[in-house]
Tab-separated table of C-alpha atoms in Angstrom:
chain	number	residue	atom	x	y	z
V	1	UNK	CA	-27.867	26.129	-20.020
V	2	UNK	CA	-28.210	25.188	-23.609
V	3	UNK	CA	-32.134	24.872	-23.326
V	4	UNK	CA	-32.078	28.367	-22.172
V	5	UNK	CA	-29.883	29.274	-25.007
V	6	UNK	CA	-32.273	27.625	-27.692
V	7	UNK	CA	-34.886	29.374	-25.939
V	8	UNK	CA	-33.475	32.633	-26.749
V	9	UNK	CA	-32.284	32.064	-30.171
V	10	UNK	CA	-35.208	30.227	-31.375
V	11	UNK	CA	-38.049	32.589	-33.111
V	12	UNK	CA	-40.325	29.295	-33.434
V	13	UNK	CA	-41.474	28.568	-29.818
V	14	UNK	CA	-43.334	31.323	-28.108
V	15	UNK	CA	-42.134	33.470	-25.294
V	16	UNK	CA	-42.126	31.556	-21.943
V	17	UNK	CA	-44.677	32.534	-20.023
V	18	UNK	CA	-44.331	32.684	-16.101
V	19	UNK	CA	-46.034	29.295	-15.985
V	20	UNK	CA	-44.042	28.262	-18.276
V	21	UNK	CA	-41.024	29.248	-15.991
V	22	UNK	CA	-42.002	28.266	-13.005
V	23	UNK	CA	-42.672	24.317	-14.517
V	24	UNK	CA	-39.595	24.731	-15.610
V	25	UNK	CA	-37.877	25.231	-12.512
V	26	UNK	CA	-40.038	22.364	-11.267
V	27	UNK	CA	-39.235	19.874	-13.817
V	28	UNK	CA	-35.771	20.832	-14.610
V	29	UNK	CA	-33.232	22.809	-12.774
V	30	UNK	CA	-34.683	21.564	-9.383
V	31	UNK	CA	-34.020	17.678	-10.340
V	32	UNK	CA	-31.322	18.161	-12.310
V	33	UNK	CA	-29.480	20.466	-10.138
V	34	UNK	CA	-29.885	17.973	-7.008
V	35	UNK	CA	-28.977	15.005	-9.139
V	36	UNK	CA	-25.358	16.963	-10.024
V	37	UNK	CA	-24.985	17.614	-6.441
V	38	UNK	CA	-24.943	14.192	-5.567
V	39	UNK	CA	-22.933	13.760	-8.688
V	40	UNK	CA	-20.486	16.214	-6.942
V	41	UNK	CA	-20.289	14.705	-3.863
V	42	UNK	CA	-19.686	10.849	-4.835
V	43	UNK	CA	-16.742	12.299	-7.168
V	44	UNK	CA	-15.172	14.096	-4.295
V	45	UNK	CA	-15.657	11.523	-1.710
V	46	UNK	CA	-14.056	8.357	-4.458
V	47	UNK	CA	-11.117	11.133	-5.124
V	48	UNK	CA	-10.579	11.712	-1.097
V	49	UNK	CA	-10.723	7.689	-0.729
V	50	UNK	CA	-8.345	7.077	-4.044
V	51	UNK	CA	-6.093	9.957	-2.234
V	52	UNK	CA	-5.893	8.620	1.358
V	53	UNK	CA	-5.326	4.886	0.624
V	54	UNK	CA	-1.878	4.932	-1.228
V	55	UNK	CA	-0.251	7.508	1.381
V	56	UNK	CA	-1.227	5.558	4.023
V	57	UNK	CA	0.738	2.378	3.002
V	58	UNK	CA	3.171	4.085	1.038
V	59	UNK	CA	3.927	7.315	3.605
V	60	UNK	CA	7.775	6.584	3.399
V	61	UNK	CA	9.448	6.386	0.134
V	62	UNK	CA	12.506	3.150	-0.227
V	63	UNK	CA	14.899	5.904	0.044
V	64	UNK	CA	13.552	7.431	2.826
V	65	UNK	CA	13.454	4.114	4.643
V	66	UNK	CA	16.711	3.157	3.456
V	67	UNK	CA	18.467	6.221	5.510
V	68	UNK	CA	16.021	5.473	8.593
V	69	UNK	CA	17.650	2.358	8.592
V	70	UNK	CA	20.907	3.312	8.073
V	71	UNK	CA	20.884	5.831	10.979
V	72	UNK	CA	19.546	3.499	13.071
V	73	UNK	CA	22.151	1.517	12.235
V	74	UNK	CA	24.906	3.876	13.112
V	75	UNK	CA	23.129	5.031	16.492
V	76	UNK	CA	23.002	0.856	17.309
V	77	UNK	CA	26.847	1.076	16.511
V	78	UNK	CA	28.134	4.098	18.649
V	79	UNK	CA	26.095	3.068	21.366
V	80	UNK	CA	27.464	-0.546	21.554
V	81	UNK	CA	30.713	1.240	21.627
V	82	UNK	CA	29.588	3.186	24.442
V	83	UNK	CA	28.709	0.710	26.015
V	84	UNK	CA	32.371	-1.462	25.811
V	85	UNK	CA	33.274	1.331	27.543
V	86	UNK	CA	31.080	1.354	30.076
V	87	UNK	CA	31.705	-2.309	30.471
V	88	UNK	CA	35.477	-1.962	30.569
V	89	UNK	CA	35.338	0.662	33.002
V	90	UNK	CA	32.869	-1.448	35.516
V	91	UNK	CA	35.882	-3.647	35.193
V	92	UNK	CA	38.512	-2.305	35.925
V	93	UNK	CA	36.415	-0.548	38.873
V	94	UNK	CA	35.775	-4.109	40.050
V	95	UNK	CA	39.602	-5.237	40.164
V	96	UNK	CA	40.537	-1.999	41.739
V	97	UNK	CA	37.976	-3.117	44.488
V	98	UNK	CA	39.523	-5.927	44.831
V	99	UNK	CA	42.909	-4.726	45.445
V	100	UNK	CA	42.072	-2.296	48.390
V	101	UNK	CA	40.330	-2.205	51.830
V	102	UNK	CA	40.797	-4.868	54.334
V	103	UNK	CA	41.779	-8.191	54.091
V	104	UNK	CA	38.535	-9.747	55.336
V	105	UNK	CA	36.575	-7.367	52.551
V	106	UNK	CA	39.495	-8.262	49.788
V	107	UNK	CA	38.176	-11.601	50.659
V	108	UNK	CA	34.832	-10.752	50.541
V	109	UNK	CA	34.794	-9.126	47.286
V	110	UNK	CA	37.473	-11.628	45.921
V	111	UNK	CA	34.672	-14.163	46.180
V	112	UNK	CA	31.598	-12.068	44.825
V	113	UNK	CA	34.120	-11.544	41.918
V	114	UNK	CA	34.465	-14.808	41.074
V	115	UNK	CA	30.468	-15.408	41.302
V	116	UNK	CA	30.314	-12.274	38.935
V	117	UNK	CA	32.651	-13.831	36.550
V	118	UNK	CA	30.670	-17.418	36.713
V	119	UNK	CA	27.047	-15.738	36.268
V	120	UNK	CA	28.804	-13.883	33.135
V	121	UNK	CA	30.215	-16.697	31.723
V	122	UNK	CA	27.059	-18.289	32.533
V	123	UNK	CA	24.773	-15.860	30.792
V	124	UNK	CA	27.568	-15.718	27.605
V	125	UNK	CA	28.400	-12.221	28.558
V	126	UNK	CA	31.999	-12.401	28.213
V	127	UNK	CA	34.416	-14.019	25.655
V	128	UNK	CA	35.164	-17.889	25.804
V	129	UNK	CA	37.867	-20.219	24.118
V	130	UNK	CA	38.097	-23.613	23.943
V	131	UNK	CA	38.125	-26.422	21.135
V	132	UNK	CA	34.868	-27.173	19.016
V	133	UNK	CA	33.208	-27.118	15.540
V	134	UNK	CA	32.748	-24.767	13.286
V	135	UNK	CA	30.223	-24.990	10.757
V	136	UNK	CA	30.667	-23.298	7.396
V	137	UNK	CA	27.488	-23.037	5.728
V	138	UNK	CA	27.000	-21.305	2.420
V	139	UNK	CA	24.355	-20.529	-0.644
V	140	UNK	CA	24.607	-22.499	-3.762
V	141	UNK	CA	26.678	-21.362	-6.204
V	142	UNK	CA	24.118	-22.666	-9.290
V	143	UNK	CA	21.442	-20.486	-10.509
V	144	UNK	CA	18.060	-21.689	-9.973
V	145	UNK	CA	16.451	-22.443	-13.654
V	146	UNK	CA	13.849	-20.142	-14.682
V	147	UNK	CA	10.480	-20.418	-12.673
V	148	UNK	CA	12.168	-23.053	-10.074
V	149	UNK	CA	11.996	-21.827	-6.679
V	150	UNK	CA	15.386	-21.098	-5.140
V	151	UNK	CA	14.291	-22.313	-1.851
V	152	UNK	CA	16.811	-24.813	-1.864
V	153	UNK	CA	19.537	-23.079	-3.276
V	154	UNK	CA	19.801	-20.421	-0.194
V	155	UNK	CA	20.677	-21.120	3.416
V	156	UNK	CA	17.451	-20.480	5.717
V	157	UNK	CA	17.001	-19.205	9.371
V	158	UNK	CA	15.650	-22.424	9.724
V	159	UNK	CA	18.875	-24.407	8.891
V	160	UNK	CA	20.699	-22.282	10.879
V	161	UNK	CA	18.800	-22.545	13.944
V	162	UNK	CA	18.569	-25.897	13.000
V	163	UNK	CA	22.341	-26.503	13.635
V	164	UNK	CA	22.372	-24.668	17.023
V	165	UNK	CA	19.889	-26.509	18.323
V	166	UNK	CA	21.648	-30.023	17.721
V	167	UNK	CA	24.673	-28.346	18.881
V	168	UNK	CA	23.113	-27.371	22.203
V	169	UNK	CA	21.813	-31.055	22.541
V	170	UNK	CA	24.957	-32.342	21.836
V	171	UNK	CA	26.253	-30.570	24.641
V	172	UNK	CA	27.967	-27.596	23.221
V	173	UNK	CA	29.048	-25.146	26.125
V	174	UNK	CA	29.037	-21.729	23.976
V	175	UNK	CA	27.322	-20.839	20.266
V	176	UNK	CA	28.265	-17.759	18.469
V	177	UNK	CA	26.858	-17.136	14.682
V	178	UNK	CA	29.471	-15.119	12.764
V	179	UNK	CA	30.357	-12.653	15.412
V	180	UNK	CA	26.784	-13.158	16.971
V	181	UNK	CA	27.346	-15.122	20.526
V	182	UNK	CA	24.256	-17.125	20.991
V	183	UNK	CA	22.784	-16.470	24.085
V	184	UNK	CA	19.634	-15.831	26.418
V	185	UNK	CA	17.358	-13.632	24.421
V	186	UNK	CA	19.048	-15.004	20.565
V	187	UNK	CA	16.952	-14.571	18.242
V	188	UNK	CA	17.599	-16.387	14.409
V	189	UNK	CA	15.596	-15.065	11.871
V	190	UNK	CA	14.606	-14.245	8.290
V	191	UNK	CA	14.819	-10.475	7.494
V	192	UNK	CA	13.907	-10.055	3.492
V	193	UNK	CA	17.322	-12.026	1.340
V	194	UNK	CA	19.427	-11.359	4.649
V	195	UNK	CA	19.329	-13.874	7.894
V	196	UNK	CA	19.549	-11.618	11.638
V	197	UNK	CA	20.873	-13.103	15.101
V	198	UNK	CA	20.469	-10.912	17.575
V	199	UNK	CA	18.845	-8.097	15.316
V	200	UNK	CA	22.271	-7.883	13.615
V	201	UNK	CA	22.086	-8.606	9.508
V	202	UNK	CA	24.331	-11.260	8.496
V	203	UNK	CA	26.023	-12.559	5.481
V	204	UNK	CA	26.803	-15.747	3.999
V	205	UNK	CA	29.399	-17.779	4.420
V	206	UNK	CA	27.570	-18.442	8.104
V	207	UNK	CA	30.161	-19.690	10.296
V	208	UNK	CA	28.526	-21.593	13.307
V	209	UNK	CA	31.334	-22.163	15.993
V	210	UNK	CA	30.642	-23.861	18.927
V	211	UNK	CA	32.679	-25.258	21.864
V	212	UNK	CA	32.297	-28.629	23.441
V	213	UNK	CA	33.428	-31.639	22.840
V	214	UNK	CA	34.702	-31.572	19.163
V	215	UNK	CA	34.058	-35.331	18.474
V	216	UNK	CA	30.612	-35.554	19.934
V	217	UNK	CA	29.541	-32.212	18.567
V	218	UNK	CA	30.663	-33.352	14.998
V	219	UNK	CA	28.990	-37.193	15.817
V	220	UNK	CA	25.719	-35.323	16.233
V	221	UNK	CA	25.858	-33.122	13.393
V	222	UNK	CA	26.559	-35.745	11.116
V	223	UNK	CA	24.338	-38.623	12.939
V	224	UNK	CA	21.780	-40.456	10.855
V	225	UNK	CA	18.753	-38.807	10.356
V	226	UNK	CA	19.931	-35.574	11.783
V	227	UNK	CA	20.371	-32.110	10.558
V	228	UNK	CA	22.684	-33.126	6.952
V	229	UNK	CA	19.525	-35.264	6.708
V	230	UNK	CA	17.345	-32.697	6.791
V	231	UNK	CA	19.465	-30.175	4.589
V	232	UNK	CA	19.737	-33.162	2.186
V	233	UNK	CA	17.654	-31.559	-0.681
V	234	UNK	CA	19.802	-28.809	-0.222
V	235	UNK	CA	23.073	-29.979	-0.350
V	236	UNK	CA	21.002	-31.816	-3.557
V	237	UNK	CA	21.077	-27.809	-4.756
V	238	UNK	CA	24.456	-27.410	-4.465
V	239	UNK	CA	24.648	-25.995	-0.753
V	240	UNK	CA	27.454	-26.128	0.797
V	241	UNK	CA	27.976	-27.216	4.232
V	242	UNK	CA	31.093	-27.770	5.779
V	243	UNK	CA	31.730	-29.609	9.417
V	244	UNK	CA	35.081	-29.292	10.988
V	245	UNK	CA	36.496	-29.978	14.171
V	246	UNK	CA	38.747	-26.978	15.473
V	247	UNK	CA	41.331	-27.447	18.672
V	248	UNK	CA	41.033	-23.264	19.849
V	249	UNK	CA	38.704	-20.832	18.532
V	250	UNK	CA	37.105	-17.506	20.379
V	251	UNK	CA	33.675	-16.933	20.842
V	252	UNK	CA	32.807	-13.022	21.014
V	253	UNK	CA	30.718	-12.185	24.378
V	254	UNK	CA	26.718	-11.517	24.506
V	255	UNK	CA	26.391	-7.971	23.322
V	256	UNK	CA	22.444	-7.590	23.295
V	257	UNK	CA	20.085	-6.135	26.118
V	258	UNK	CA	19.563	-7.949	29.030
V	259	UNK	CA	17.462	-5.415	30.847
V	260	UNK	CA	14.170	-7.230	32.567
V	261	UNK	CA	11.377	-5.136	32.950
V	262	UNK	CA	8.779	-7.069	33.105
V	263	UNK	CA	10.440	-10.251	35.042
V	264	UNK	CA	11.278	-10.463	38.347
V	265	UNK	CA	13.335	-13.040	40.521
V	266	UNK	CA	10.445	-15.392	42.319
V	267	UNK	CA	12.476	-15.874	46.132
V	268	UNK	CA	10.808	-18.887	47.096
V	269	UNK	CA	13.187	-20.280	49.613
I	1	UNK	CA	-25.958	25.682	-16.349
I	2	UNK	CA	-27.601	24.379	-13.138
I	3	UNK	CA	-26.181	21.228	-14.142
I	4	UNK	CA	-22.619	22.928	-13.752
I	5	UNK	CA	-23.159	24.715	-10.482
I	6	UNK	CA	-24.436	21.690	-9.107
I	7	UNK	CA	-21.473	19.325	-9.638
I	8	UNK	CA	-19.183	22.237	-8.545
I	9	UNK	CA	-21.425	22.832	-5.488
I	10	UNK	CA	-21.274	19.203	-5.099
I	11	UNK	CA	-17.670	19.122	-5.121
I	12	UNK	CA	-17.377	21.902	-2.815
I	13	UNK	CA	-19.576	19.719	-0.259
I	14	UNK	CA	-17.890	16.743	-0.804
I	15	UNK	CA	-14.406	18.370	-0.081
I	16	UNK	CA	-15.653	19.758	3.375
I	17	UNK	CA	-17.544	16.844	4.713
I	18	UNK	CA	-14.926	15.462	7.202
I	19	UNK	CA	-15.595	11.865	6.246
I	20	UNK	CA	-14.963	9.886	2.879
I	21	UNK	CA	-15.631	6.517	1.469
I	22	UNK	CA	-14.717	3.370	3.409
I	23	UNK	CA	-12.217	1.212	0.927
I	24	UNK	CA	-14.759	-1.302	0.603
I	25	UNK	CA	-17.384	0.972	-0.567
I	26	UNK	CA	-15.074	2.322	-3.269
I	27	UNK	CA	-16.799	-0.109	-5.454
I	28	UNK	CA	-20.196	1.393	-5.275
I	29	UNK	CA	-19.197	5.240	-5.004
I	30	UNK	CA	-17.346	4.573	-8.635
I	31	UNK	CA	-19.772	2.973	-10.261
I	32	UNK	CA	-22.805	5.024	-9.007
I	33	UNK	CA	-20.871	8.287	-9.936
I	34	UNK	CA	-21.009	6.675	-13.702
I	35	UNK	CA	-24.768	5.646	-13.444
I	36	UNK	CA	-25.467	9.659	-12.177
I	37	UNK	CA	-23.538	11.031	-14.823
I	38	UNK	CA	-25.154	8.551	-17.554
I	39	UNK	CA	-28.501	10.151	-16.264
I	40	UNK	CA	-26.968	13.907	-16.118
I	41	UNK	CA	-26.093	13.533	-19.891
I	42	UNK	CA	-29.064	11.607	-20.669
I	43	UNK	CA	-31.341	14.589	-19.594
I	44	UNK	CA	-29.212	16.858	-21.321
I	45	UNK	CA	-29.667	15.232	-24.668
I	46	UNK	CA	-33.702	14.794	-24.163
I	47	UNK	CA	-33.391	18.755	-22.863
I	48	UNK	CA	-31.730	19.835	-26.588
I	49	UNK	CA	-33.933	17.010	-27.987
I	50	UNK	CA	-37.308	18.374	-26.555
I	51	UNK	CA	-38.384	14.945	-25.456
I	52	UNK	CA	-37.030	15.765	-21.521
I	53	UNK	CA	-39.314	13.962	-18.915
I	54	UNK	CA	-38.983	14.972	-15.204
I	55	UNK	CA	-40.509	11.482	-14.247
I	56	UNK	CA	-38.389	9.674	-16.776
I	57	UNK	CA	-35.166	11.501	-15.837
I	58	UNK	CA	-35.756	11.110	-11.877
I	59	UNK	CA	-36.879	7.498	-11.976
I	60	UNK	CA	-33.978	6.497	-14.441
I	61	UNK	CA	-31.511	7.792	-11.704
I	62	UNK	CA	-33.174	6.465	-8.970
I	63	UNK	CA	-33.543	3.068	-10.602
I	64	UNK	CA	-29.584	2.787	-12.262
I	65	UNK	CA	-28.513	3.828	-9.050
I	66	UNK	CA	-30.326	1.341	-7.149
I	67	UNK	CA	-29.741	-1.546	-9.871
I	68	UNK	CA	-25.723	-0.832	-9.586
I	69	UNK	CA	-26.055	-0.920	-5.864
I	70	UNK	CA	-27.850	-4.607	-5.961
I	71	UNK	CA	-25.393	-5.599	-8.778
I	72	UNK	CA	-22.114	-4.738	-7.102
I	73	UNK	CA	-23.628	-6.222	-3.857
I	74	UNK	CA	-24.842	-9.652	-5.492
I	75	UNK	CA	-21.538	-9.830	-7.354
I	76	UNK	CA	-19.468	-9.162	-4.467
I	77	UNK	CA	-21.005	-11.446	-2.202
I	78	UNK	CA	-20.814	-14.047	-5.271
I	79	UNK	CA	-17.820	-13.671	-6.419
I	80	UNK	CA	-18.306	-12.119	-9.954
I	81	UNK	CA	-17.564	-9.391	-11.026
I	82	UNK	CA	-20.967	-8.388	-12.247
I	83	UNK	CA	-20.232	-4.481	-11.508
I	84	UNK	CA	-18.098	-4.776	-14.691
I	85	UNK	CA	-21.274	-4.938	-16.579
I	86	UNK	CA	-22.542	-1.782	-15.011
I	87	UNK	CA	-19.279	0.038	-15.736
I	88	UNK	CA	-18.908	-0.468	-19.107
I	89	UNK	CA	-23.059	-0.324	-20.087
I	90	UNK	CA	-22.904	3.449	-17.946
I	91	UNK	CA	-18.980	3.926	-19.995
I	92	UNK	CA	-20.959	3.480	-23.254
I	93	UNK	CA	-24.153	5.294	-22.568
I	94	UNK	CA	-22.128	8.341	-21.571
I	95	UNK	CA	-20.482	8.312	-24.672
I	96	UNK	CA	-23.325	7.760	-26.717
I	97	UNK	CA	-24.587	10.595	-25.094
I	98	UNK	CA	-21.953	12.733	-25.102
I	99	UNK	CA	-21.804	12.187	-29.115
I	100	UNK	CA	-25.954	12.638	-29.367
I	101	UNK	CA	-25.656	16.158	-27.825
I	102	UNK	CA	-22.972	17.043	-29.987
I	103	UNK	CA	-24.730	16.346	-32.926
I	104	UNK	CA	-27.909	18.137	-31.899
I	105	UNK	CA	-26.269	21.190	-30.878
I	106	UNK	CA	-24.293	21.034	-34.032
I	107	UNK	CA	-27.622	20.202	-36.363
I	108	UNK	CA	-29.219	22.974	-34.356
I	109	UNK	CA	-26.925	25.471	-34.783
I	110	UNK	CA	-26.939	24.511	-38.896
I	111	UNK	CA	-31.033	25.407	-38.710
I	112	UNK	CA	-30.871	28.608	-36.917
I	113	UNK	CA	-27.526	29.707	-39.018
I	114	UNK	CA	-29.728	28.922	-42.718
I	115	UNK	CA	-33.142	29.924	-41.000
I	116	UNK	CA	-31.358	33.010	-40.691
I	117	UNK	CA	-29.696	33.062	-44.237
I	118	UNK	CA	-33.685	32.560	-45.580
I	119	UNK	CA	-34.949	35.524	-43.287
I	120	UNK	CA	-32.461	37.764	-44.535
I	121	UNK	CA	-32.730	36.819	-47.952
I	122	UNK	CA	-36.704	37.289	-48.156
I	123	UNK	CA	-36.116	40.570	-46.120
I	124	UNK	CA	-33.714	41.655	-49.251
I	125	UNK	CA	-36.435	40.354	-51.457
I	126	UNK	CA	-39.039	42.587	-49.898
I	127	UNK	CA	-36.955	45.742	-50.002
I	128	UNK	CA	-36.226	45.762	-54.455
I	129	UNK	CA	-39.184	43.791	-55.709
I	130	UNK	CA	-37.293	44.240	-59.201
I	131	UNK	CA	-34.831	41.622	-58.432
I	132	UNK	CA	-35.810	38.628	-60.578
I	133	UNK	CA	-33.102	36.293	-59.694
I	134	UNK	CA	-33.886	33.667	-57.013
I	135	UNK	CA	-31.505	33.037	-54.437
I	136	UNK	CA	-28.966	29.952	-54.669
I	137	UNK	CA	-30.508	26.922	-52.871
I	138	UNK	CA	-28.800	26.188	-49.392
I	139	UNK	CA	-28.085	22.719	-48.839
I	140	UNK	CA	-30.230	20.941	-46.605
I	141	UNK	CA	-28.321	20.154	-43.665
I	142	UNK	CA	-27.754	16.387	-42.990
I	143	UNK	CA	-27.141	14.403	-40.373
């Protein structure tokens, strides 16, 4: 462009000749032009790569995530009322079995009841009382100093699974979390600042209750080299854990899935 | 002007191709798009200049493109960052460039603007031969 200009508005060089022209096609716009097309194309293909990347980690906005979650949350609420319901009503259908029909099928269905009830309790689907420990365990209450890790100033997933496993070997008979019943398919873990049994966000003070034996559930707790041991550091921090030995308390029932689809009963005998 | 259609056209292909640049390419693609422009400008200025070379201008792209390619491999696969040197070396050049061609267009357009002034003022000489007065020297232009 601007060699063709010159070449117009400069009287010194002579006129190009057709020669002249077609060199210059040769040696210049042929070369050139090529080399800006490839110019072209490596721009466009770096922009297209800068473009995709970002958007494909960072398709959802917080906010956008933050009201996925929070309708999910709802929906995981009205259905576990739903399915109270559901639960009360198989209930009640149950004892209204019982209470009609024959005598030998009253019987009958008198005793399946019963083995109901013991594979429920069994499997922690319905409420329990009894006496126990409850565990109070809570954060620190002193800041961390600037650039410590506040690893021991927090309660864990760890510690808290920690606990109910000592309080299963101890012999404890039913585990419940806060209102979280610890059961088959419990799951104790570390979601971001928050800790989740049974895919259920909790919040500190964690109450672990569990029923048993209240002396030999609080013997093992606090037995030498056992879980305070282990938490020593920190309690160091300023953690609080507190073990007491209760004469009643209520354990919620099971509320998670217990739907097998991929296991099936082996009938061996 | 071709230089112009070409990086449109360029741009054009580039935005229908279905495929773009694997992340771990990115490295290349960025760094060979500053060696290719280092060469566009650089044939520009020898163009206003009069010194442009087909050879030199085709080999010099083939070559910078080739050396960034072997330096952002060797660096990768070693750990350094060598395709830092090739960025900034190309980031200079350009602007050297970039500033060379403005000056030469700017010079230029100073000698055709008093080359000018001189024509017309011998033409007006030519016409009243009585004048006796020599025109005011211009100013050389510098650079």
């Amino acid at each position: 462009m601007l060699s063709y200009a010159r070449a117009k508005k400069d009287p010194l060089p002579p006129k190009a000749s057709r020669k002249d022209t077609h060199s210059r096609n040769w040696n210049w716009n042929f070369p050139v032009g090529v080399a800006s097309i490839i110019l072209g194309v490596l721009a466009m293909m770096q922009f297209r790569t800068q473009m995709s990347t970002p958007y494909l980690i960072n398709n959802y906005s917080n906010s956008d995530t933050t009201r996925l979650i929070i309708y999910s949350e709802t929906e995981r609420n009205r259905l576990t009322e739903e399915l109270d319901q559901v639960k009360t009503q198989l209930k009640e259908a149950q004892d209204l079995l019982g209470e009609t029909g024959r005598k030998a099928d009253q019987e009958t269905i008198k005793l399946l009841k019963d083995e109901v009830d013991k594979a429920n309790m069994q499997a922690g689907l319905i409420p329990v009382k009894g006496p126990g420990v409850l565990v109070k365990l809570d954060d620190s209450l002193q800041k961390p100093a600037p650039g410590e890790d506040p690893y021991f100033y927090l309660v864990h997933d760890v510690d808290i699974q920690t606990f109910v496993n000592e309080l299963w070997a101890a012999g404890a008979e039913a585990i419940a979390v806060n209102d979280q019943r610890v059961a088959i398919s419990t799951s104790v873990r570390c979601v971001g600042p928050t800790i989740m049994v049974n895919a259920v966000r909790l919040a500190p003070p964690y109450m672990i209750r569990a029923i048993g034996n209240p002396s030999t559930l609080e013997t093992a707790l606090r037995m030498q080299g056992g879980v305070l041991s282990s938490l020593a550091q920190s309690i160091a921090h300023g953690v609080r854990v507190d073990i007491q030995k209760e004469s009643e308390m209520i354990l919620p029932e099971f509320k998670g899935g217990s739907a097998f689809r991929y296991a099936e009963p082996v009938s061996a005998r | 002007m071709v230089a112009f259609i070409g990086i449109a056209v360029g741009v054009l292909v580039g935005y229908l191709l279905p495929f773009s640049v694997p992340v771990d390419y990115a490295r290349y693609v960025s760094v060979a798009f500053l060696a290719g422009l280092d060469s566009l400008l650089g044939a520009l200025r020898a163009d206003i200049e009069g010194k442009y070379d087909v050879l030199v201008f085709v080999s010099g792209f083939v070559s910078n493109a080739f050396l960034v390619a072997v330096l952002v491999f060797v660096g990768t696969r070693l750990g350094v960052d060598l395709y830092l040197a090739a960025l900034v070396t190309f980031g200079v050049r350009i602007f050297e460039n970039l500033a060379w061609i403005r000056r030469d267009l700017i010079t230029k357009r100073r000698e055709a603007l008093q080359r000018a002034r001189e024509q017309q003022a011998e033409s007006e000489l030519q016409q009243d031969g009585s004048e006796t007065t020599s025109p005011p020297p211009i100013p050389s232009p510098s650079r």
